[in-house]
Coordinates of C-alpha atoms in Angstrom, one line a residue:
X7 CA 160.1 -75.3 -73.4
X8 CA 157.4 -77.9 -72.5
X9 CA 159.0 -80.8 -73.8
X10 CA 162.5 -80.2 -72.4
X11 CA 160.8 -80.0 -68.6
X12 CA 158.7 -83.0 -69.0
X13 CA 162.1 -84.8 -71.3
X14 CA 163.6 -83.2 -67.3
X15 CA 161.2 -85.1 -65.6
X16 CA 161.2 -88.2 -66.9
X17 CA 165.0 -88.7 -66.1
X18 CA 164.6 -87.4 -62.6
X19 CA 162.1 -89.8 -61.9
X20 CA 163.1 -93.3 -64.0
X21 CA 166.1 -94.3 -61.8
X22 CA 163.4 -94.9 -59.1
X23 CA 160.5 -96.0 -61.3
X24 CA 162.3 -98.7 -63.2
X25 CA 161.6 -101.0 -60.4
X26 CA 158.0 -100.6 -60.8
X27 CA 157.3 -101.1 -64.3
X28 CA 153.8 -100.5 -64.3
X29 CA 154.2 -97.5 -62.8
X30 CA 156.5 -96.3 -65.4
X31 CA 154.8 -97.1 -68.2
X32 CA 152.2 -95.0 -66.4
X33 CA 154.2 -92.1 -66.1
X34 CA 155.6 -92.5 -69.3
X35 CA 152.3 -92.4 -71.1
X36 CA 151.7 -89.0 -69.4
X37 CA 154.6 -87.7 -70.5
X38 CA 153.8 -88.4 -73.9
X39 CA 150.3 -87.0 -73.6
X40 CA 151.6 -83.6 -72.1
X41 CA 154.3 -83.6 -75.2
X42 CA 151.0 -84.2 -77.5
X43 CA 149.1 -81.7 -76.2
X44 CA 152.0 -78.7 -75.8
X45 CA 152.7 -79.8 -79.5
X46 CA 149.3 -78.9 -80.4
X47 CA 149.0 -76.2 -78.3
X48 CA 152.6 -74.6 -80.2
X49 CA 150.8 -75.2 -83.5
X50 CA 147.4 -73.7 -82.9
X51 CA 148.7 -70.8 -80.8

């Protein structure tokens, strides 16, 4: 459930992050994190 709304997320918002690709990377980073963490969180629960 977790990872299919941040996998939503992350192609709502590249179209208008590609130009900034700092910022991307950025986001990108936190998208991973949040899929880390609800992994974890599915495997400890």
């Amino acid at each position: 459930m977790g990872l299919t709304v941040v996998l939503s997320l992350l192609g709502l918002f590249s179209r208008s992050l590609l130009d900034d690709r700092q910022k991307y990377q950025q986001f990108a980073a936190i998208c991973i994190a949040a899929i880390v963490c609800w992994t974890i969180v599915i495997l400890l629960g």
